Coordinates of C-alpha atoms in Angstrom, one line a residue:
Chain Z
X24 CA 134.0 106.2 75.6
X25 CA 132.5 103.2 74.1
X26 CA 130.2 105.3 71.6
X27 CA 133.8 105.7 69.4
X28 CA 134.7 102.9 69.2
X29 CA 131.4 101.4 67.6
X30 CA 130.6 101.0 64.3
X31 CA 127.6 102.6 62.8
X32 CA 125.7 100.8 60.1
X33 CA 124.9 104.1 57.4
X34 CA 121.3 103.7 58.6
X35 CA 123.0 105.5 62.1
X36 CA 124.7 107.8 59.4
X37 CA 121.0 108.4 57.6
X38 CA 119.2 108.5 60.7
X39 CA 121.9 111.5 62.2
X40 CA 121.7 113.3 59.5
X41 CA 117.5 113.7 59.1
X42 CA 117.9 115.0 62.7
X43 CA 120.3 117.5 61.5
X44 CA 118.6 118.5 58.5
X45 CA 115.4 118.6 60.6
X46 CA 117.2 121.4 62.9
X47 CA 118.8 123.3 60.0
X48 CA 115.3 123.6 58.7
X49 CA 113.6 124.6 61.6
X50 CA 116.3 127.6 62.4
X51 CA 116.5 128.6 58.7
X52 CA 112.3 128.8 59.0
X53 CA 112.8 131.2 61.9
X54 CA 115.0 133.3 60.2
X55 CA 113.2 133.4 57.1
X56 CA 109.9 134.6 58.9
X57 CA 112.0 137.7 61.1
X58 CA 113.6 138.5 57.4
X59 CA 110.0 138.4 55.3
X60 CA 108.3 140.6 58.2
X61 CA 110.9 143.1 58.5
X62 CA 111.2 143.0 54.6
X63 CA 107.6 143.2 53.7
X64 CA 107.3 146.2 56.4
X65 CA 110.0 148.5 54.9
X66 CA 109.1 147.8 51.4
X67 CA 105.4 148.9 52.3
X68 CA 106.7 151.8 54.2
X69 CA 108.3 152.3 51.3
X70 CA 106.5 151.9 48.8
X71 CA 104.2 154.6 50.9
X72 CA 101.6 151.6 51.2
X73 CA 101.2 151.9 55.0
X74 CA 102.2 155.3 56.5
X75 CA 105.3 154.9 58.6
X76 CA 104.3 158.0 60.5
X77 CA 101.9 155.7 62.5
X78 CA 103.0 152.1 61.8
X79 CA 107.1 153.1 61.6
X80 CA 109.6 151.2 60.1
X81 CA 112.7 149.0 60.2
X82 CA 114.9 151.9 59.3
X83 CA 113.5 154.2 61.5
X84 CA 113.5 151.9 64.3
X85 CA 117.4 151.6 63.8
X86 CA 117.7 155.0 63.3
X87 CA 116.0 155.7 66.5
X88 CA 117.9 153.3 69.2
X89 CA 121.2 155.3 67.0
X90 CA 119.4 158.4 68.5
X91 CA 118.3 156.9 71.8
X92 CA 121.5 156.3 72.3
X93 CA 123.5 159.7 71.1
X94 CA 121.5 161.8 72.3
X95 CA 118.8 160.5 75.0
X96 CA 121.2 158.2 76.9
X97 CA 119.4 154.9 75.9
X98 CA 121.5 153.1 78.4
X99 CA 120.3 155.4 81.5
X100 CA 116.8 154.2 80.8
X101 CA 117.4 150.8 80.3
X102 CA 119.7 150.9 83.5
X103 CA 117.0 152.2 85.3
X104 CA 113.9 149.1 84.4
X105 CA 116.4 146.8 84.8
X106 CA 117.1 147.8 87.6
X107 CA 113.6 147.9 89.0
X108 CA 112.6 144.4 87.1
X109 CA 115.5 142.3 88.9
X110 CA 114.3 144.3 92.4
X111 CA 110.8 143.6 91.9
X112 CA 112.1 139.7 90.5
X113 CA 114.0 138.9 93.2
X114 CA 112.0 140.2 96.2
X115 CA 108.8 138.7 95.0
X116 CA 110.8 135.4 94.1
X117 CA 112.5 135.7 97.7
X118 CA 109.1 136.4 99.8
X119 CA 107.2 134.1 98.0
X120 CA 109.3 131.0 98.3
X121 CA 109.7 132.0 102.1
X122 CA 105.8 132.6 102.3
X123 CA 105.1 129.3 100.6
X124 CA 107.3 127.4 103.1
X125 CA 105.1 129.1 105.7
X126 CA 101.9 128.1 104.3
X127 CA 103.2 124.6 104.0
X128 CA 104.4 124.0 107.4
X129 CA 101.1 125.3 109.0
X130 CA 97.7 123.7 107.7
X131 CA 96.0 126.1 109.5
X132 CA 97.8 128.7 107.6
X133 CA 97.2 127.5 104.6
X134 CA 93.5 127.0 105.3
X135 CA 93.0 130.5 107.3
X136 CA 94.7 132.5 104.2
X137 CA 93.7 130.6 101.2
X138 CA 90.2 133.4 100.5
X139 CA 92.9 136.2 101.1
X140 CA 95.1 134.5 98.2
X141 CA 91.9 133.6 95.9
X142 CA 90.8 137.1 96.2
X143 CA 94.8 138.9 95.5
X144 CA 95.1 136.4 92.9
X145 CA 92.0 137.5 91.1
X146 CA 92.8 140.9 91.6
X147 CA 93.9 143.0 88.5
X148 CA 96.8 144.6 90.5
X149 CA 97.1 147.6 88.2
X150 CA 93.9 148.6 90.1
X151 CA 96.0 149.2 92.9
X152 CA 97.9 151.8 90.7
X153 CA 96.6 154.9 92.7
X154 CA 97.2 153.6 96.2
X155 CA 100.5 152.9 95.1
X156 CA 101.6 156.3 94.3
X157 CA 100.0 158.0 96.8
X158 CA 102.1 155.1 99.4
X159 CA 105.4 155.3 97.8
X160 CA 105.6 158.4 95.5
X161 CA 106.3 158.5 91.6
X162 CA 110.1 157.1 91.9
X163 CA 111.6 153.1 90.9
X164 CA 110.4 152.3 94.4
X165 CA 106.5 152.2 93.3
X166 CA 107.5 150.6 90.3
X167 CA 109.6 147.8 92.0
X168 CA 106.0 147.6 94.5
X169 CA 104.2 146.9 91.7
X170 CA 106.3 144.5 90.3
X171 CA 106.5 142.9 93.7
X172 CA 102.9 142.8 93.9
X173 CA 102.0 141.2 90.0
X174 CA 105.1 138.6 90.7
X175 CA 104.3 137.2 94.2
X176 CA 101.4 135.4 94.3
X177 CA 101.9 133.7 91.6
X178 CA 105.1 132.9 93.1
X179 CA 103.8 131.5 96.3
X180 CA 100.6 129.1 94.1
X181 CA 103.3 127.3 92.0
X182 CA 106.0 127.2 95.1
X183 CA 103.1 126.0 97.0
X184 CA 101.9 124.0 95.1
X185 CA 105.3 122.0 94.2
X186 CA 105.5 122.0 98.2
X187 CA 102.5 120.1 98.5
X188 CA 103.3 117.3 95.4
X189 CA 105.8 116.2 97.6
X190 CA 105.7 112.0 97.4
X191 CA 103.2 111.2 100.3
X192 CA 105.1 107.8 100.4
X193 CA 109.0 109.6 101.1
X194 CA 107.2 111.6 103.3
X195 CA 106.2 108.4 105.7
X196 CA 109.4 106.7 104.7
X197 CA 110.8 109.8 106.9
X198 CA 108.3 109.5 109.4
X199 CA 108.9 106.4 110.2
X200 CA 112.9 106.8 110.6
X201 CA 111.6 109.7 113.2
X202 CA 112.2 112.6 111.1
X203 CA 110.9 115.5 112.4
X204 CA 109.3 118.1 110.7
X205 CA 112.4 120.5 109.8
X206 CA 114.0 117.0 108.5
X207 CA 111.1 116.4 106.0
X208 CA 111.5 120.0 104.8
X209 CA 114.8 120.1 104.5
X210 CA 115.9 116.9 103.3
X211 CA 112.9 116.1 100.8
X212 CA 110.4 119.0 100.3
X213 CA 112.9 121.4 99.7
X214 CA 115.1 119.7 97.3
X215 CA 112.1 117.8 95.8
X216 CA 110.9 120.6 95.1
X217 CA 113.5 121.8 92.6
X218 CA 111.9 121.8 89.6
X219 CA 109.3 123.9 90.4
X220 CA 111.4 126.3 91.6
X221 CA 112.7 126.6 88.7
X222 CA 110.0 126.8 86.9
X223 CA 108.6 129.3 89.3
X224 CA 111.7 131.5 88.4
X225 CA 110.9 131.4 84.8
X226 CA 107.5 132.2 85.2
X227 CA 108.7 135.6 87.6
X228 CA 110.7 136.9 84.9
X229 CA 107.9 137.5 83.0
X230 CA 105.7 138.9 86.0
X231 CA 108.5 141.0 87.0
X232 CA 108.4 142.7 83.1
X233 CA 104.5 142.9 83.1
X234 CA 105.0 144.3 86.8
X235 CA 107.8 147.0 86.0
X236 CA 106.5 148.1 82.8
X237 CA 103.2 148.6 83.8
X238 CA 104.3 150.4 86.7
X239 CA 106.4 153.1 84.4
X240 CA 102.9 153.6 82.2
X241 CA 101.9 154.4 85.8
X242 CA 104.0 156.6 87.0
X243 CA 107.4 157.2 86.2
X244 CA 110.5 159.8 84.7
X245 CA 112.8 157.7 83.5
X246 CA 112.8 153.9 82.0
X247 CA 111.6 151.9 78.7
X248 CA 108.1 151.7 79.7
X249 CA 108.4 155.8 79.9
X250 CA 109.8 156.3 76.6
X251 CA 106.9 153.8 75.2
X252 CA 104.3 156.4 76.9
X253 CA 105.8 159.4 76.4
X254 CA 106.4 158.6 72.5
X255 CA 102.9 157.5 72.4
X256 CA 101.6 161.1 74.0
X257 CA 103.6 162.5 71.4
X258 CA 102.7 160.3 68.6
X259 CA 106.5 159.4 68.0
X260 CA 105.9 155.9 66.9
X261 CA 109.4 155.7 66.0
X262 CA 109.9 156.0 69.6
X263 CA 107.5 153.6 71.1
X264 CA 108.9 151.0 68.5
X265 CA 112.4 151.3 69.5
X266 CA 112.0 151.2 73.6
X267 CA 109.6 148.5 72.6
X268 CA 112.4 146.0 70.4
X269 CA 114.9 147.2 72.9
X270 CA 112.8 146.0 76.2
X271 CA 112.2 142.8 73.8
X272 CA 115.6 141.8 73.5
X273 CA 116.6 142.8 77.6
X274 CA 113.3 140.6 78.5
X275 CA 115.0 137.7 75.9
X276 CA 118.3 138.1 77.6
X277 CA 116.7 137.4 81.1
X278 CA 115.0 134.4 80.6
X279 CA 117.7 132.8 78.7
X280 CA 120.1 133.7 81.7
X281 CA 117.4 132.2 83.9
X282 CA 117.2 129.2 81.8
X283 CA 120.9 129.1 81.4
X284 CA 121.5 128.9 85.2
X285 CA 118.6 125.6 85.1
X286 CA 121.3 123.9 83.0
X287 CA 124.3 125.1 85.0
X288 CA 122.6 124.0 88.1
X289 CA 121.2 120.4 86.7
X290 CA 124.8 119.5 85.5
X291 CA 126.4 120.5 88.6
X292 CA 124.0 117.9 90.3
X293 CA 124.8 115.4 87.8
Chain Y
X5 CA 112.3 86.3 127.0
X6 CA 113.1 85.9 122.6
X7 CA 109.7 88.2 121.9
X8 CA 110.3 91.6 120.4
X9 CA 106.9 92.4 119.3
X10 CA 103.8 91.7 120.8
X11 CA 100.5 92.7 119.7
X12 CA 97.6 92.7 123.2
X13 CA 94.0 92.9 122.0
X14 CA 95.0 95.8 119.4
X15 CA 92.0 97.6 118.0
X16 CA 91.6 100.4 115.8
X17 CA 88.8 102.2 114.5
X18 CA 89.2 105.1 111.7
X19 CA 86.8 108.2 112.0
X20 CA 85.8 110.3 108.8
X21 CA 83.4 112.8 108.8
X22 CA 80.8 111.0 107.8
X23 CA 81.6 107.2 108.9
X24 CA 83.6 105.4 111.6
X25 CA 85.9 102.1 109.9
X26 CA 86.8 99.6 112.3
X27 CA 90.2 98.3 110.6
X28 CA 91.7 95.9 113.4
X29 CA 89.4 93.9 115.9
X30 CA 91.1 92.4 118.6
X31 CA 94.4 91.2 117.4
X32 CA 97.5 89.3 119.5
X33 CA 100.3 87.9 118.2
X34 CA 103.8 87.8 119.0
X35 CA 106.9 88.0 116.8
X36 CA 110.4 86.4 118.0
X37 CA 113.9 87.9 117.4
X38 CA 114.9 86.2 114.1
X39 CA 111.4 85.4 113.2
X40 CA 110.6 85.9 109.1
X41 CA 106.7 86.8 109.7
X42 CA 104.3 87.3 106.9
X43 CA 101.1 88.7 107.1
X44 CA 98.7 87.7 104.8
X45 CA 94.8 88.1 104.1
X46 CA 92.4 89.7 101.3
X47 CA 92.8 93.2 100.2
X48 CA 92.2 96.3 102.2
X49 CA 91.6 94.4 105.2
X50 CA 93.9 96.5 106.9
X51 CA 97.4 94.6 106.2
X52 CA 99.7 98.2 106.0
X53 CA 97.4 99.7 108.8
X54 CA 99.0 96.8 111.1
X55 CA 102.5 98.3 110.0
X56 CA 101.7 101.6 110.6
X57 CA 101.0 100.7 114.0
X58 CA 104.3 98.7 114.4
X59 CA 106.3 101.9 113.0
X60 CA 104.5 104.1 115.6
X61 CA 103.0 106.2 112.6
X62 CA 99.4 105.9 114.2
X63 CA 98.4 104.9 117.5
X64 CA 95.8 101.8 118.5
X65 CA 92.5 102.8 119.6
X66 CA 92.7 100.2 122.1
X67 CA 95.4 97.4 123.1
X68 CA 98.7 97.3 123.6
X69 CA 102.2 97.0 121.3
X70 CA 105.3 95.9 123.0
X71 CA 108.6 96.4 120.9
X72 CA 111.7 95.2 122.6
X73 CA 110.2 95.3 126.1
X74 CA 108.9 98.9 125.9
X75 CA 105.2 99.9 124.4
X76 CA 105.6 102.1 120.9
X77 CA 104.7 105.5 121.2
X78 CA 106.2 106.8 118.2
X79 CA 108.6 106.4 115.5
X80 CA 112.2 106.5 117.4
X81 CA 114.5 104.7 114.2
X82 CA 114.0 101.2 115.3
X83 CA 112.5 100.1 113.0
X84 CA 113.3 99.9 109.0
X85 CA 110.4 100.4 106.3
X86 CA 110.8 98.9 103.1
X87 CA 107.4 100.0 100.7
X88 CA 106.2 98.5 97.4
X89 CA 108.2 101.2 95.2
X90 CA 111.8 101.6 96.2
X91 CA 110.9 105.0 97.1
X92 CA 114.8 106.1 96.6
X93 CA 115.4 110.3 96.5
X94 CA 116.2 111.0 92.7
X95 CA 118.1 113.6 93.6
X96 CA 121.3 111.3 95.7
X97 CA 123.5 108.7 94.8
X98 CA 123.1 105.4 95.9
X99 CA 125.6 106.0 98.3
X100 CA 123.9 109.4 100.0
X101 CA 120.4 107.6 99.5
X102 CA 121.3 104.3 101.6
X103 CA 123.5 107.1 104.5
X104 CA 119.8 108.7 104.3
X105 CA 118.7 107.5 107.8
X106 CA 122.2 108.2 109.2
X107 CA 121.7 111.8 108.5
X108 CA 117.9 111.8 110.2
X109 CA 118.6 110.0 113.2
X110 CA 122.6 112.0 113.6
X111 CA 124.2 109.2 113.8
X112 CA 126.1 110.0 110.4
X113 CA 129.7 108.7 111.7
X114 CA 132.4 107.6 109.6
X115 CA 132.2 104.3 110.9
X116 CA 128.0 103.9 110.2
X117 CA 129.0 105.1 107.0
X118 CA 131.3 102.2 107.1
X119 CA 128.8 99.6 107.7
X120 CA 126.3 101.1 105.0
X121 CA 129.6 100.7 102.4
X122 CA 129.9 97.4 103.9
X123 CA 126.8 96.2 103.2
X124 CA 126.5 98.0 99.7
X125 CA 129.8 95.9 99.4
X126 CA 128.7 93.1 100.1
X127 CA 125.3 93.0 98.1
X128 CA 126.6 93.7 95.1
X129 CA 126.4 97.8 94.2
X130 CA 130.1 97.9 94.8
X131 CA 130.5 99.8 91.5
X132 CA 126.8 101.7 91.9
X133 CA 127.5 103.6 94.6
X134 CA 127.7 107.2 92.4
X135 CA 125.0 106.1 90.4
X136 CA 122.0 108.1 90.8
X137 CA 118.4 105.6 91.2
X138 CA 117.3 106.3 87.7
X139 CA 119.8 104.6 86.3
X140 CA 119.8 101.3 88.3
X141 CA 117.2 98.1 87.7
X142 CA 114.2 98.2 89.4
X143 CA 115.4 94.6 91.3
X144 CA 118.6 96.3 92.4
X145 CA 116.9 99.9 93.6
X146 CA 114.7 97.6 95.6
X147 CA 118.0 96.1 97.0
X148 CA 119.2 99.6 97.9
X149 CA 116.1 100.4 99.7
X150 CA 116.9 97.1 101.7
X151 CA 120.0 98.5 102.7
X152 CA 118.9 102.0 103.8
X153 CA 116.5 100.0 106.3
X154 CA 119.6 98.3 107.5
X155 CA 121.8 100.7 107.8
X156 CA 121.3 101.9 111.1
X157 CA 120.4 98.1 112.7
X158 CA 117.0 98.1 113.4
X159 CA 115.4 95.9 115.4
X160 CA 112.7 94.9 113.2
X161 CA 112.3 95.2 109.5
X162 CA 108.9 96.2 108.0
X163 CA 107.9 95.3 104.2
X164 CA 105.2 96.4 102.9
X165 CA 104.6 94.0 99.3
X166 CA 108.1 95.3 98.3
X167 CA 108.4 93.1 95.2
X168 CA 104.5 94.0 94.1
X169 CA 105.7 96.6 91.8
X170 CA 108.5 94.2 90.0
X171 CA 107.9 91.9 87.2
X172 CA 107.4 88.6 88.1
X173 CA 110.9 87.5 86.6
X174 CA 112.7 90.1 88.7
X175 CA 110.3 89.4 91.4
X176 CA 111.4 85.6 92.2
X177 CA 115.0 87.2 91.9
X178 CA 114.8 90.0 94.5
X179 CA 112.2 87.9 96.5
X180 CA 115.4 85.7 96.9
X181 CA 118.1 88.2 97.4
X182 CA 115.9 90.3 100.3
X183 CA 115.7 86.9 102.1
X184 CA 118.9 86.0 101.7
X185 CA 120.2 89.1 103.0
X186 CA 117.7 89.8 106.2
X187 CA 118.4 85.8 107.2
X188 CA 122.6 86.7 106.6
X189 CA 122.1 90.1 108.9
X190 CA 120.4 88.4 111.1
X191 CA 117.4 90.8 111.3
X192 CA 113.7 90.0 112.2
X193 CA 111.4 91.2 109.5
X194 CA 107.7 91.2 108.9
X195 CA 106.3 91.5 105.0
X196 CA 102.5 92.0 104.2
X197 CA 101.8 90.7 101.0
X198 CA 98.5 89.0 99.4
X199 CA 100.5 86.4 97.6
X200 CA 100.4 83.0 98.9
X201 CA 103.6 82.2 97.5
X202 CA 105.2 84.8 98.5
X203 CA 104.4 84.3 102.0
X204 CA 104.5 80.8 101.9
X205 CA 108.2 80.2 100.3
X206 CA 110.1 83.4 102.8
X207 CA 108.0 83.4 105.9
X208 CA 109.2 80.9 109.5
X209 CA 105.7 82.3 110.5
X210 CA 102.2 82.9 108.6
X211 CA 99.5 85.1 110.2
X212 CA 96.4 85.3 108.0
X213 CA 94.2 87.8 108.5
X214 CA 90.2 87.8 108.0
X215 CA 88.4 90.6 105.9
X216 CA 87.9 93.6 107.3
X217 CA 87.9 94.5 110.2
X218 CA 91.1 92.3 110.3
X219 CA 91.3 89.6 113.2
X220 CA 93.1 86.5 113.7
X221 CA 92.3 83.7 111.4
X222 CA 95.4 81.5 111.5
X223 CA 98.8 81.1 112.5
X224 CA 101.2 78.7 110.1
X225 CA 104.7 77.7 110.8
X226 CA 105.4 76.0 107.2
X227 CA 108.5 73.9 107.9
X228 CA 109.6 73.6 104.3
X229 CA 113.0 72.5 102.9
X230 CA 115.0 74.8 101.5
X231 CA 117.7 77.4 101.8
X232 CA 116.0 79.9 99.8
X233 CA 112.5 80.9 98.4
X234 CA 113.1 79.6 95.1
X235 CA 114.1 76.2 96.6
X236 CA 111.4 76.4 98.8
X237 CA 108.8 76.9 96.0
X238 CA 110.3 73.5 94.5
X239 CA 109.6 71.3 97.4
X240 CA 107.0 69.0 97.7
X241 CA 105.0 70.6 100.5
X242 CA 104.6 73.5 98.9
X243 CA 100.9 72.9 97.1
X244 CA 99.8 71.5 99.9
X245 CA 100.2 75.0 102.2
X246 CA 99.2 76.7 99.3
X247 CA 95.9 74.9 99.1
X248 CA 95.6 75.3 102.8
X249 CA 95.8 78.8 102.8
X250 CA 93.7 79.9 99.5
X251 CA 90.8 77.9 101.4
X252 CA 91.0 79.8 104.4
X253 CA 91.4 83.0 102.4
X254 CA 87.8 82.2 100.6

């Protein structure tokens, strides 16, 4: 309202415009780098410098997702790991907030579980990849277990953890008003705790990837993470490289909807 | 009977693993309705520990505490704690942060909320009241924090070096405000502090405290003229107590 009216002296009008220029830059830099790489790769493929049969290139990757999608029904695979990436995101996200919340409201809890956690946590979950398909067959529902598995405990340290930074101060600033427990969770850990939760989402996107994917190398008939192995088996690079850009820009697509909904949420507050 | 607070031979004694603290020795007092009480002596001889007891957030080891006839057994909202940072949620407005203890103790009625307008109101944060705390002064979020402890009429405030955390400008400005507004509500307050002055220009009552463990050392009733702290701190008798109490303090 008032920021109109003012004047600027054309130091404001100097100072604005290095910040712009400083941005332009910045995004013309990105830009320039994707353009060189993808450049330099072609023209070396080209050129018959590197063999394109085992490194691919640009064209070919095009040329492939135009295939994928033709023929092999691109969007049936992709369907099916997105599918079991926002499964495997949301249950972990859902049972480790709600385990966290457990942990913090019991001390004893927290101190009777915390080996079992240390130990999971250290635990190279693809390990488990046996067990898991003899438990739940070779269908999305191992892969959504694995992805379940990698995402949670992760989940439940940093939910945990934000829990537990809660202001020790607010905390007998309730007490002393005669807040009971549920109060002090509800009307200061919880919300509090908000950050964290969202950072904790952003960090489950990525677990949930790592979790699915991995869980198609595994065992699996249909998704992005099966076209990578199965092109690999049969030395289709071309192959591998597409699923492989295509599952970039889904896993881009995510986290920017996650971090979109941060800035839907914070402005709502405000 | 004008007590409300009475302290009988209160003791407490900490355990750690390794060690067992005696913070309190033996301490009586008493505190009358309407009484400004400040309680003063060196640092960490157990000054907050004496208003965790009052606020029922620990219990005495042995002793008594009376509050308003009946002995505290734990926190029951009547009682207001005010703490050196303002200790307002980031995530309300002023408005939500000061109805705060409304919503704990559920007595969150429209004419409470009323009263906590009123006295927003009337303290000037009439046009604050959708602000969130971040964008507020540190003198007037420490005015808000006042109010949440008033809002749902205690019987006794507690403050706990609210203004240590200001700078001293803002300090001798808030320092004034608080008083003026707990001596216009009416309310009895007690403020643990280690400066003199501070004590010396708000308080009806002085207790100073000895190093730990903390026992009685003195009681002052400084009679100065004055309607406010600031005035207070110009009159004549004010070295004088000052003195007084620095030499019992060393």
């Amino acid at each position: 309202m008032k920021a109109q009216e003012k004047k600027f002296s054309k130091y404001h009008y100097l100072y604005t415009r290095k910040i712009k220029r400083d941005k332009a830059i910045t995004v013309i830099l990105q830009v320039f780098i994707l353009v060189l790489f993808l450049g330099l790769w072609e023209l070396l493929a080209y050129l018959n410098v590197i063999d394109s049969f085992v490194t691919s290139c640009p064209s070919k990757i095009v040329k492939t997702i135009g295939v994928l999608i033709t023929e092999n029904n691109l969007f049936y695979h992709m369907g099916i790991t997105l599918y079991e990436t926002i499964m495997g995101f949301l249950i972990a996200v859902f049972l480790g907030y709600v385990i966290a919340l457990i942990l913090w409201w019991s001390e004893r809890a927290r101190k009777v579980l915390e080996p079992y956690i240390v130990v999971l946590n250290s635990l190279p979950k693809i390990a488990l990849g046996p067990i898991i398909i003899v438990w739940f067959g070779s269908g999305s529902k191992a892969i959504i277990f694995m992805a379940i598995l990698i995402g949670i405990i992760v989940a439940i340290i940093t939910m945990l953890n934000g829990f537990l930074a809660t202001d020790k101060e607010k905390i007998l600033l309730l007490k002393s008003m005669g807040a009971n427990k549920f109060q002090i969770l509800s009307k200061l850990v919880v919300p509090g705790s908000f950050p964290t939760f969202i950072s904790m989402l952003k960090i489950s996107v990525g677990m949930a990837w790592i979790g699915s994917i991995m869980g198609e190398y595994l065992v699996s008939r249909a998704g992005l993470g099966y076209l990578i192995v199965y092109g690999g088996q049969v030395f289709k690079l071309d192959l591998v490289m597409a699923a492989t850009v295509v599952l970039c820009m889904l896993a881009t697509v995510m986290y920017l909807i996650v971090a979109m909904l941060e800035k839907c949420i914070i402005k709502y507050k405000n | 009977m004008n007590t409300l607070l009475e302290f009988k031979n209160v003791s407490l004694t900490y355990q750690t693993y390794t060690d067992e603290i005696t913070a309190i020795d033996d301490l009586s007092f008493s505190i009358d309705r309407g009484e400004f009480v400040s309680f003063i002596g060196p640092s960490g001889c157990g000054k907050t520990t004496i208003l965790s007891l009052v606020a029922g957030l620990i219990k005495p080891t042995s002793g008594k505490i009376i509050l308003g006839g009946r002995e505290i057994q734990k926190p029951d909202g009547n009682l207001g704690y005010m703490l050196q940072k303002d200790q307002l949620f980031p995530w309300r407005t002023i408005e939500k942060n000061v109805i705060l203890p409304l919503e704990i103790l559920r007595k969150n009625t429209s004419k409470n909320r009323e009263y906590a307008n009123d006295l927003l109101d009337k303290y000037g944060l009439k046009n604050f009241k959708k602000y969130y705390p971040d964008q507020l002064s540190g003198g007037m979020r420490q005015r808000v924090a006042l109010i949440r402890t008033m809002v749902y009429r205690p019987d006794l405030l507690l403050l706990d070096e609210p203004f240590s955390a200001l700078d001293y400008q803002t300090r001798l400005q808030v320092c004034d405000d608080v008083y003026k507004i707990i001596k216009a509500e009416n309310k009895t307050a007690i403020l643990v502090t280690h400066d003199i002055t501070e004590a010396i220009s708000m308080s009806d009552k002085i207790i100073v405290l000895t190093s730990r463990p903390a026992s009685l050392m003195a009681i002052h009733k400084p009679h100065i003229i004055g309607d406010t702290p600031i005035k207070k701190r110009e009159s004549e008798e004010f070295s004088g107590w000052f003195e007084k109490i620095w030499k019992e303090l060393n």
